[in-house]
Amino acid sequence: MQEHDPAFDVELMIRVANGDRNALCSLMERWEAPLGGFIYRYVQNREATSELVQETFVRLYEARARFRTDMRFSSWLFRIAANLCRNYHRWRCRHPEDMAWDESCEAVNTPAPGVAREEADPAAVAERREEIRRLKDAISEMPHQLKTALLLHYYEDMSYRDIAQAVGCSERGVETRLYRARAWLAKAFGRSSGSDRSDCGAIAAGGLL
Amino acid sequence: MNDSEDRLTPIETRLSSWQVSVPSDPNLRQQVLRRIDIMESQGEGRSFPGRILDWVALNQLPAAIFACAAAILICAASIFTIGRANRDERMSHAYFVLINPVARVAADNITSNGEPSVVDMLSWMKDRFDLSREQFTQLVVLHEDYNDRLMTLYRELSAIQSQYKTFDDQRMNNDMIDFMALYDLLQKRDSLRRDSVTTSNQLVELTLRVLTPQQKREFLSLMESSKSGKETPKVSPETHAGA
């Protein structure tokens, strides 16, 4: 995630609360990429991502009077985005024919950490593409609370405290949600490949949900 | 592989393999600002509760005024409800006394000018039970038919009551008691009371026939609360079933 100065974000948000639209433009410039990444991973559709990023900033402006300076701006922003994503996901569940998955934003050819460059041949790429498809399916089916915590922690690099503010629970609650999210993924991968023994063991020991 | 990558669990390795790069939207600023302009010019764009929350957050004083106004409205609604209940109680009791000569004699001062008349009673019933024009007309005719009979019974009972009081006063000052006269007086009073109750019951039953089931339930409920232990027109179970 791009580095942001939390104090400067708060300062910009206070200016937005006072009606400064230049400050809003600055926030859009600073946060468009991480916000887009989060939303794309949640909804897994490029068109929807573009619309939801716009909607998030509009809602941010509408709710500017309720921004609390004791809260991280990122928590506030991702809280709005997560709620919009959940609403969108519910709508899509009711209208499955209206939207299809797309992979136009994905860098499948980039080897994951721990994967040697030499493996980036067509067969390896196909295998990795299949792995990512299974990961996306598992995340897509994950409950909203687990999915939000997982995406914010692993992809936006947010602390437990910031995630707790974003999702409205305690830090201990975030820890529990992340554990359950990992267990969910482990079960999903275990079901399809029988691998990931360590995570499956965690499920057996602690239960899934 | 470096050290940090070695520490990744299989799940984290898989998570890190999903890299996305969402291209920047060149129209983002323009679209967002345009939508905000439209929203602010039309006062739309978000739900009513959301606008209320923003408004309250931005305006502490209006929030206080809003809270006061809400409290006043709640108080006014309570006063109205209590006022209506009191009026119902007063009017239903007055009506009960009016159609029941026995209770009317007991009340003793029902003929004073300040008390509601039959017309007042029926007007109240028209509003209270939301009577149709036809129902109201039928009830007016019905009560007019019974009015003379009820008034006669009331006067006779009043006269008997007066005679009984005179007799009682004499008894207190005279050792001689005319038991035969007392017996005749009490017999006559009991007979008049029975006639009164019968007549009142007839009127109530005929009134119930004019009312709808919902109106009957409310009417009977008010009558039950009005009689409160007095000698009353009794509504038989058959009448309830018929209602």
Short mmCIF file of C-alpha atoms in Angstrom, two decimals:
data_model
loop_
_atom_site.label_atom_id
_atom_site.label_comp_id
_atom_site.label_asym_id
_atom_site.label_seq_id
_atom_site.Cartn_x
_atom_site.Cartn_y
_atom_site.Cartn_z
CA MET A 1 0.00 0.00 0.00
CA GLN A 2 1.21 3.50 -0.75
CA GLU A 3 2.51 5.25 2.34
CA HIS A 4 0.21 7.90 3.72
CA ASP A 5 0.72 10.39 6.48
CA PRO A 6 -2.31 9.85 8.75
CA ALA A 7 -2.10 13.37 10.17
CA PHE A 8 -2.15 14.91 6.72
CA ASP A 9 -5.15 12.79 5.74
CA VAL A 10 -7.00 14.03 8.80
CA GLU A 11 -6.05 17.60 7.98
CA LEU A 12 -7.37 17.17 4.45
CA MET A 13 -10.57 15.61 5.75
CA ILE A 14 -11.13 18.55 8.12
CA ARG A 15 -10.76 20.85 5.14
CA VAL A 16 -13.25 18.72 3.24
CA ALA A 17 -15.64 19.01 6.18
CA ASN A 18 -15.38 22.77 5.77
CA GLY A 19 -16.33 22.51 2.11
CA ASP A 20 -12.85 22.55 0.53
CA ARG A 21 -13.18 20.56 -2.68
CA ASN A 22 -9.47 20.82 -3.49
CA ALA A 23 -8.83 18.84 -0.35
CA LEU A 24 -11.27 16.23 -1.57
CA CYS A 25 -9.38 16.03 -4.86
CA SER A 26 -6.15 15.53 -2.94
CA LEU A 27 -7.69 12.69 -0.97
CA MET A 28 -8.94 11.10 -4.18
CA GLU A 29 -5.47 11.31 -5.66
CA ARG A 30 -3.88 9.78 -2.58
CA TRP A 31 -6.40 7.02 -1.97
CA GLU A 32 -7.76 6.00 -5.36
CA ALA A 33 -5.27 3.15 -5.88
CA PRO A 34 -5.54 1.40 -2.49
CA LEU A 35 -9.28 1.91 -2.43
CA GLY A 36 -9.59 0.50 -5.95
CA GLY A 37 -7.51 -2.54 -4.98
CA PHE A 38 -9.68 -3.28 -1.98
CA ILE A 39 -12.93 -2.85 -3.87
CA TYR A 40 -11.73 -4.88 -6.85
CA ARG A 41 -10.72 -7.79 -4.64
CA TYR A 42 -14.09 -7.62 -2.91
CA VAL A 43 -16.38 -7.36 -5.96
CA GLN A 44 -13.99 -8.82 -8.56
CA ASN A 45 -15.35 -6.69 -11.36
CA ARG A 46 -13.64 -3.73 -12.97
CA GLU A 47 -16.73 -1.75 -13.98
CA ALA A 48 -18.26 -2.15 -10.56
CA THR A 49 -14.96 -1.16 -8.97
CA SER A 50 -14.87 2.10 -10.87
CA GLU A 51 -18.42 2.96 -9.86
CA LEU A 52 -17.90 2.00 -6.24
CA VAL A 53 -14.73 4.08 -5.95
CA GLN A 54 -16.69 7.08 -7.17
CA GLU A 55 -19.55 6.28 -4.85
CA THR A 56 -17.19 5.93 -1.89
CA PHE A 57 -15.81 9.44 -2.38
CA VAL A 58 -19.30 10.88 -2.86
CA ARG A 59 -20.45 9.21 0.36
CA LEU A 60 -17.29 10.43 2.08
CA TYR A 61 -18.20 14.00 1.14
CA GLU A 62 -21.81 13.53 2.20
CA ALA A 63 -20.75 12.18 5.59
CA ARG A 64 -17.97 14.74 6.10
CA ALA A 65 -19.71 16.28 9.11
CA ARG A 66 -19.59 12.96 10.95
CA PHE A 67 -15.85 12.38 10.54
CA ARG A 68 -14.13 11.95 13.91
CA THR A 69 -10.61 13.24 14.17
CA ASP A 70 -9.72 10.53 16.69
CA MET A 71 -10.23 7.97 13.94
CA ARG A 72 -7.80 7.12 11.18
CA PHE A 73 -8.90 8.44 7.83
CA SER A 74 -8.14 5.07 6.23
CA SER A 75 -10.50 3.33 8.68
CA TRP A 76 -13.24 5.82 7.86
CA LEU A 77 -12.70 5.48 4.12
CA PHE A 78 -12.58 1.69 4.07
CA ARG A 79 -15.58 1.50 6.35
CA ILE A 80 -17.64 3.36 3.79
CA ALA A 81 -16.20 1.26 0.97
CA ALA A 82 -16.82 -2.03 2.76
CA ASN A 83 -20.46 -1.14 3.36
CA LEU A 84 -20.90 -0.22 -0.29
CA CYS A 85 -19.23 -3.46 -1.35
CA ARG A 86 -21.54 -5.46 0.88
CA ASN A 87 -24.58 -3.74 -0.59
CA TYR A 88 -23.27 -4.38 -4.08
CA HIS A 89 -22.59 -8.03 -3.27
CA ARG A 90 -26.14 -8.46 -1.99
CA TRP A 91 -27.50 -6.86 -5.14
CA ARG A 92 -25.36 -9.14 -7.30
CA CYS A 93 -26.58 -12.19 -5.41
CA ARG A 94 -30.12 -11.17 -6.31
CA HIS A 95 -29.17 -10.43 -9.94
CA PRO A 96 -26.53 -13.03 -10.87
CA GLU A 97 -27.32 -12.67 -14.56
CA ASP A 98 -26.38 -8.98 -14.64
CA MET A 99 -22.69 -9.25 -13.89
CA ALA A 100 -19.85 -11.57 -14.75
CA TRP A 101 -16.40 -11.88 -13.23
CA ASP A 102 -13.53 -10.30 -15.08
CA GLU A 103 -9.79 -10.48 -14.66
CA SER A 104 -8.82 -7.32 -16.47
CA CYS A 105 -6.98 -5.89 -13.47
CA GLU A 106 -4.99 -8.97 -12.56
CA ALA A 107 -1.29 -9.57 -12.97
CA VAL A 108 -1.29 -13.32 -13.32
CA ASN A 109 2.14 -13.47 -14.88
CA THR A 110 3.81 -11.96 -11.85
CA PRO A 111 5.23 -14.77 -9.75
CA ALA A 112 4.11 -14.83 -6.18
CA PRO A 113 6.67 -14.44 -3.40
CA GLY A 114 8.45 -17.73 -3.01
CA VAL A 115 7.95 -18.70 -6.64
CA ALA A 116 11.07 -18.73 -8.78
CA ARG A 117 11.20 -16.69 -11.99
CA GLU A 118 12.04 -19.81 -13.92
CA GLU A 119 8.60 -21.19 -13.16
CA ALA A 120 6.89 -18.41 -15.08
CA ASP A 121 6.47 -20.59 -18.12
CA PRO A 122 3.06 -21.22 -19.75
CA ALA A 123 2.38 -24.34 -17.70
CA ALA A 124 3.33 -22.62 -14.48
CA VAL A 125 1.26 -19.60 -15.42
CA ALA A 126 -1.74 -21.82 -16.11
CA GLU A 127 -1.28 -23.54 -12.78
CA ARG A 128 -0.99 -20.23 -10.95
CA ARG A 129 -4.02 -18.91 -12.78
CA GLU A 130 -5.98 -21.89 -11.50
CA GLU A 131 -4.68 -21.31 -7.97
CA ILE A 132 -5.75 -17.68 -8.08
CA ARG A 133 -9.17 -18.62 -9.44
CA ARG A 134 -9.68 -20.92 -6.47
CA LEU A 135 -8.48 -18.20 -4.09
CA LYS A 136 -10.89 -15.68 -5.63
CA ASP A 137 -13.76 -18.12 -5.44
CA ALA A 138 -13.02 -18.80 -1.79
CA ILE A 139 -12.79 -15.10 -0.94
CA SER A 140 -15.90 -14.35 -2.92
CA GLU A 141 -17.90 -16.89 -0.94
CA MET A 142 -16.50 -15.70 2.37
CA PRO A 143 -18.86 -13.85 4.78
CA HIS A 144 -18.58 -10.07 4.67
CA GLN A 145 -16.99 -9.66 8.10
CA LEU A 146 -14.25 -12.18 7.43
CA LYS A 147 -13.64 -10.96 3.91
CA THR A 148 -13.29 -7.32 4.95
CA ALA A 149 -10.86 -8.13 7.74
CA LEU A 150 -8.82 -10.40 5.48
CA LEU A 151 -8.55 -7.92 2.61
CA LEU A 152 -7.70 -4.98 4.85
CA HIS A 153 -5.06 -6.93 6.75
CA TYR A 154 -3.28 -8.79 3.96
CA TYR A 155 -3.63 -6.38 1.05
CA GLU A 156 -3.98 -2.94 2.66
CA ASP A 157 -1.53 -3.72 5.45
CA MET A 158 -3.76 -2.21 8.09
CA SER A 159 -3.20 -2.81 11.78
CA TYR A 160 -5.68 -4.66 13.97
CA ARG A 161 -6.59 -1.36 15.58
CA ASP A 162 -7.34 0.36 12.27
CA ILE A 163 -9.29 -2.62 11.02
CA ALA A 164 -11.25 -2.67 14.26
CA GLN A 165 -12.25 0.96 13.67
CA ALA A 166 -13.15 0.23 10.08
CA VAL A 167 -15.34 -2.79 10.76
CA GLY A 168 -16.68 -1.67 14.14
CA CYS A 169 -15.39 -4.35 16.49
CA SER A 170 -12.59 -4.89 19.00
CA GLU A 171 -9.00 -5.73 18.11
CA ARG A 172 -9.59 -9.15 19.61
CA GLY A 173 -12.57 -9.46 17.30
CA VAL A 174 -10.36 -8.66 14.32
CA GLU A 175 -7.90 -11.34 15.39
CA THR A 176 -10.73 -13.86 15.61
CA ARG A 177 -12.08 -12.87 12.21
CA LEU A 178 -8.68 -13.25 10.61
CA TYR A 179 -8.26 -16.67 12.17
CA ARG A 180 -11.64 -17.70 10.81
CA ALA A 181 -10.87 -16.24 7.41
CA ARG A 182 -7.65 -18.25 7.21
CA ALA A 183 -9.52 -21.34 8.32
CA TRP A 184 -12.12 -20.67 5.63
CA LEU A 185 -9.43 -20.48 2.96
CA ALA A 186 -7.64 -23.54 4.30
CA LYS A 187 -10.86 -25.49 4.14
CA ALA A 188 -11.52 -24.26 0.61
CA PHE A 189 -8.06 -25.28 -0.59
CA GLY A 190 -8.11 -28.50 1.39
CA ARG A 191 -11.39 -29.42 -0.19
CA SER A 192 -10.03 -28.92 -3.69
CA SER A 193 -6.46 -30.16 -3.40
CA GLY A 194 -6.01 -31.89 -0.10
CA SER A 195 -2.97 -29.70 0.58
CA ASP A 196 -2.26 -27.14 3.30
CA ARG A 197 -2.17 -29.67 6.09
CA SER A 198 -1.16 -27.11 8.71
CA ASP A 199 -4.17 -24.87 8.11
CA CYS A 200 -6.52 -27.83 7.93
CA GLY A 201 -5.14 -28.88 11.28
CA ALA A 202 -6.03 -25.46 12.61
CA ILE A 203 -9.59 -25.94 11.44
CA ALA A 204 -9.81 -29.33 13.08
CA ALA A 205 -8.47 -27.89 16.32
CA GLY A 206 -10.48 -24.70 16.49
CA GLY A 207 -13.53 -25.21 14.37
CA LEU A 208 -14.34 -23.14 11.32
CA LEU A 209 -16.90 -20.63 12.51
CA MET B 1 13.47 -16.98 -1.73
CA ASN B 2 14.38 -14.58 1.07
CA ASP B 3 13.79 -14.97 4.81
CA SER B 4 10.47 -13.15 4.92
CA GLU B 5 9.11 -15.28 2.13
CA ASP B 6 10.24 -18.41 3.97
CA ARG B 7 8.05 -17.41 6.92
CA LEU B 8 4.86 -17.21 4.83
CA THR B 9 2.30 -19.90 5.48
CA PRO B 10 0.74 -21.64 2.49
CA ILE B 11 -2.37 -19.50 2.86
CA GLU B 12 -0.37 -16.27 2.96
CA THR B 13 1.64 -17.41 -0.05
CA ARG B 14 -1.54 -17.94 -1.98
CA LEU B 15 -2.93 -14.60 -0.84
CA SER B 16 0.21 -12.80 -1.94
CA SER B 17 0.00 -14.41 -5.35
CA TRP B 18 -3.17 -12.46 -6.14
CA GLN B 19 -1.78 -9.18 -7.37
CA VAL B 20 -4.10 -6.61 -8.87
CA SER B 21 -3.44 -3.28 -10.49
CA VAL B 22 -6.54 -1.16 -10.85
CA PRO B 23 -5.87 1.52 -13.45
CA SER B 24 -6.44 5.09 -12.40
CA ASP B 25 -9.79 6.49 -13.52
CA PRO B 26 -9.07 9.74 -15.42
CA ASN B 27 -12.67 10.87 -14.87
CA LEU B 28 -12.82 10.14 -11.16
CA ARG B 29 -12.49 13.74 -9.91
CA GLN B 30 -14.80 15.08 -12.57
CA GLN B 31 -17.46 12.46 -11.94
CA VAL B 32 -17.35 12.80 -8.16
CA LEU B 33 -17.47 16.59 -8.21
CA ARG B 34 -20.28 16.57 -10.77
CA ARG B 35 -22.32 14.21 -8.61
CA ILE B 36 -21.69 16.36 -5.54
CA ASP B 37 -22.81 19.45 -7.48
CA ILE B 38 -26.01 17.72 -8.55
CA MET B 39 -26.59 16.44 -5.05
CA GLU B 40 -26.13 19.85 -3.46
CA SER B 41 -28.18 21.71 -6.04
CA GLN B 42 -31.11 19.34 -5.78
CA GLY B 43 -30.78 18.46 -2.11
CA GLU B 44 -30.95 14.81 -3.08
CA GLY B 45 -28.49 11.99 -3.33
CA ARG B 46 -28.83 10.36 0.02
CA SER B 47 -31.43 8.92 2.26
CA PHE B 48 -33.58 11.05 4.52
CA PRO B 49 -32.15 9.58 7.76
CA GLY B 50 -28.65 10.27 6.49
CA ARG B 51 -29.50 13.90 5.77
CA ILE B 52 -31.07 14.21 9.20
CA LEU B 53 -27.87 12.88 10.82
CA ASP B 54 -25.70 15.33 8.87
CA TRP B 55 -27.99 18.18 9.72
CA VAL B 56 -27.96 17.34 13.41
CA ALA B 57 -24.19 16.94 13.39
CA LEU B 58 -23.68 20.31 11.72
CA ASN B 59 -26.25 22.20 13.79
CA GLN B 60 -26.27 21.75 17.54
CA LEU B 61 -28.90 24.42 18.18
CA PRO B 62 -31.40 23.12 15.62
CA ALA B 63 -30.89 19.69 17.12
CA ALA B 64 -31.92 21.00 20.52
CA ILE B 65 -34.94 22.72 18.97
CA PHE B 66 -35.81 19.56 17.12
CA ALA B 67 -35.65 17.56 20.36
CA CYS B 68 -37.86 20.10 22.17
CA ALA B 69 -40.40 20.08 19.35
CA ALA B 70 -40.51 16.29 19.43
CA ALA B 71 -41.05 16.36 23.20
CA ILE B 72 -43.87 18.91 22.84
CA LEU B 73 -45.54 16.79 20.18
CA ILE B 74 -45.38 13.72 22.41
CA CYS B 75 -46.88 15.68 25.34
CA ALA B 76 -49.66 17.08 23.14
CA ALA B 77 -50.48 13.61 21.87
CA SER B 78 -50.62 12.31 25.45
CA ILE B 79 -52.87 15.18 26.59
CA PHE B 80 -55.17 14.60 23.62
CA THR B 81 -55.39 10.89 24.38
CA ILE B 82 -56.10 11.48 28.07
CA GLY B 83 -58.62 14.21 27.22
CA ARG B 84 -60.48 11.93 24.88
CA ALA B 85 -60.53 9.14 27.45
CA ASN B 86 -61.92 11.53 30.09
CA ARG B 87 -64.58 12.81 27.72
CA ASP B 88 -65.55 9.25 26.80
CA GLU B 89 -65.87 8.36 30.46
CA ARG B 90 -67.97 11.44 31.28
CA MET B 91 -70.26 11.14 28.27
CA SER B 92 -70.76 7.39 28.50
CA HIS B 93 -71.67 7.74 32.19
CA ALA B 94 -74.11 10.57 31.41
CA TYR B 95 -75.68 8.47 28.65
CA PHE B 96 -75.94 5.49 30.97
CA VAL B 97 -77.74 7.57 33.57
CA LEU B 98 -80.01 9.09 30.95
CA ILE B 99 -81.33 5.75 29.71
CA ASN B 100 -81.57 4.21 33.18
CA PRO B 101 -84.20 5.85 35.45
CA VAL B 102 -82.97 3.92 38.51
CA ALA B 103 -79.47 5.28 38.14
CA ARG B 104 -80.89 8.66 37.27
CA VAL B 105 -82.82 8.85 40.51
CA ALA B 106 -79.72 7.80 42.39
CA ALA B 107 -77.78 10.58 40.67
CA ASP B 108 -80.65 12.85 41.79
CA ASN B 109 -79.48 15.98 40.02
CA ILE B 110 -79.44 14.78 36.44
CA THR B 111 -82.11 17.23 35.31
CA SER B 112 -79.98 20.26 36.03
CA ASN B 113 -79.40 22.46 33.03
CA GLY B 114 -75.67 21.78 32.93
CA GLU B 115 -76.07 18.10 32.07
CA PRO B 116 -75.96 16.83 28.50
CA SER B 117 -79.28 16.20 26.80
CA VAL B 118 -80.27 13.19 24.69
CA VAL B 119 -79.30 15.15 21.60
CA ASP B 120 -75.86 15.83 23.11
CA MET B 121 -75.51 12.14 23.90
CA LEU B 122 -76.38 11.06 20.39
CA SER B 123 -74.05 13.64 18.87
CA TRP B 124 -71.25 12.27 21.01
CA MET B 125 -72.12 8.73 19.94
CA LYS B 126 -72.12 9.79 16.30
CA ASP B 127 -68.54 11.05 16.61
CA ARG B 128 -67.30 8.42 19.04
CA PHE B 129 -68.55 5.43 17.07
CA ASP B 130 -68.32 7.03 13.65
CA LEU B 131 -72.00 6.41 12.98
CA SER B 132 -73.34 6.65 9.47
CA ARG B 133 -76.16 9.09 8.73
CA GLU B 134 -78.61 6.19 8.58
CA GLN B 135 -77.47 4.75 11.91
CA PHE B 136 -77.66 8.17 13.51
CA THR B 137 -81.21 8.71 12.25
CA GLN B 138 -82.31 5.30 13.50
CA LEU B 139 -80.83 5.98 16.92
CA VAL B 140 -82.47 9.40 17.16
CA VAL B 141 -85.89 7.90 16.35
CA LEU B 142 -85.30 5.03 18.76
CA HIS B 143 -84.31 7.28 21.65
CA GLU B 144 -87.19 9.67 20.96
CA ASP B 145 -89.60 6.71 21.14
CA TYR B 146 -88.26 5.65 24.50
CA ASN B 147 -87.69 9.10 25.92
CA ASP B 148 -91.24 9.68 27.17
CA ARG B 149 -91.45 6.25 28.76
CA LEU B 150 -88.07 6.64 30.46
CA MET B 151 -88.98 10.13 31.67
CA THR B 152 -92.29 8.87 33.13
CA LEU B 153 -90.51 6.07 34.95
CA TYR B 154 -87.93 8.51 36.25
CA ARG B 155 -90.61 10.88 37.60
CA GLU B 156 -92.54 8.05 39.25
CA LEU B 157 -89.39 6.68 40.82
CA SER B 158 -88.45 10.16 42.01
CA ALA B 159 -91.88 10.55 43.59
CA ILE B 160 -91.60 7.17 45.29
CA GLN B 161 -88.15 8.07 46.52
CA SER B 162 -89.49 11.32 47.91
CA GLN B 163 -92.37 9.52 49.65
CA TYR B 164 -89.97 7.01 51.10
CA LYS B 165 -87.80 9.82 52.43
CA THR B 166 -90.83 11.47 54.03
CA PHE B 167 -91.90 8.19 55.53
CA ASP B 168 -88.44 7.62 56.88
CA ASP B 169 -88.33 11.08 58.47
CA GLN B 170 -91.68 10.44 60.15
CA ARG B 171 -90.46 7.11 61.39
CA MET B 172 -87.50 8.74 63.09
CA ASN B 173 -89.80 11.17 64.99
CA ASN B 174 -92.72 8.85 65.68
CA ASP B 175 -92.80 5.53 67.49
CA MET B 176 -95.79 4.39 65.46
CA ILE B 177 -94.78 2.70 62.18
CA ASP B 178 -97.35 1.91 59.50
CA PHE B 179 -95.81 -1.29 58.21
CA MET B 180 -98.59 -1.81 55.64
CA ALA B 181 -97.91 1.58 54.10
CA LEU B 182 -94.19 0.90 54.08
CA TYR B 183 -94.79 -2.48 52.46
CA ASP B 184 -96.98 -0.95 49.75
CA LEU B 185 -94.42 1.74 49.10
CA LEU B 186 -91.55 -0.72 48.74
CA GLN B 187 -93.64 -3.00 46.53
CA LYS B 188 -94.47 -0.12 44.24
CA ARG B 189 -90.83 1.02 44.14
CA ASP B 190 -89.60 -2.49 43.28
CA SER B 191 -92.17 -2.78 40.54
CA LEU B 192 -91.10 0.55 39.05
CA ARG B 193 -87.46 -0.45 39.24
CA ARG B 194 -88.17 -3.71 37.38
CA ASP B 195 -90.04 -1.77 34.71
CA SER B 196 -87.17 0.66 34.43
CA VAL B 197 -84.58 -2.07 34.01
CA THR B 198 -86.75 -3.87 31.45
CA THR B 199 -87.29 -0.68 29.47
CA SER B 200 -83.61 0.23 29.57
CA ASN B 201 -82.65 -3.27 28.46
CA GLN B 202 -85.03 -3.02 25.52
CA LEU B 203 -83.51 0.28 24.47
CA VAL B 204 -79.97 -1.07 24.76
CA GLU B 205 -80.81 -4.16 22.74
CA LEU B 206 -82.48 -2.13 20.01
CA THR B 207 -79.50 0.24 19.97
CA LEU B 208 -77.11 -2.70 19.54
CA ARG B 209 -79.07 -3.88 16.51
CA VAL B 210 -78.29 -0.57 14.79
CA LEU B 211 -74.54 -0.79 15.44
CA THR B 212 -71.88 -2.73 13.57
CA PRO B 213 -69.96 -5.46 15.46
CA GLN B 214 -67.02 -3.13 16.12
CA GLN B 215 -69.32 -0.35 17.31
CA LYS B 216 -71.17 -2.83 19.51
CA ARG B 217 -67.95 -3.90 21.21
CA GLU B 218 -66.96 -0.31 21.94
CA PHE B 219 -70.47 0.62 23.08
CA LEU B 220 -70.71 -2.34 25.46
CA SER B 221 -67.23 -1.67 26.77
CA LEU B 222 -68.15 1.92 27.62
CA MET B 223 -71.45 0.85 29.20
CA GLU B 224 -69.70 -1.78 31.32
CA SER B 225 -67.20 0.76 32.60
CA SER B 226 -70.00 3.28 33.31
CA LYS B 227 -72.32 1.13 35.37
CA SER B 228 -69.66 0.36 37.99
CA GLY B 229 -71.85 -1.44 40.49
CA LYS B 230 -75.05 0.51 39.95
CA GLU B 231 -78.32 -1.20 39.09
CA THR B 232 -78.10 -1.32 35.38
CA PRO B 233 -79.71 -2.46 32.19
CA LYS B 234 -78.32 -5.95 31.77
CA VAL B 235 -77.25 -7.15 28.37
CA SER B 236 -78.01 -10.85 28.11
CA PRO B 237 -75.53 -13.34 26.64
CA GLU B 238 -77.95 -13.80 23.73
CA THR B 239 -77.68 -10.11 22.99
CA HIS B 240 -73.86 -10.36 22.99
CA ALA B 241 -74.03 -13.38 20.71
CA GLY B 242 -76.36 -11.54 18.41
CA ALA B 243 -73.97 -8.62 18.39
#
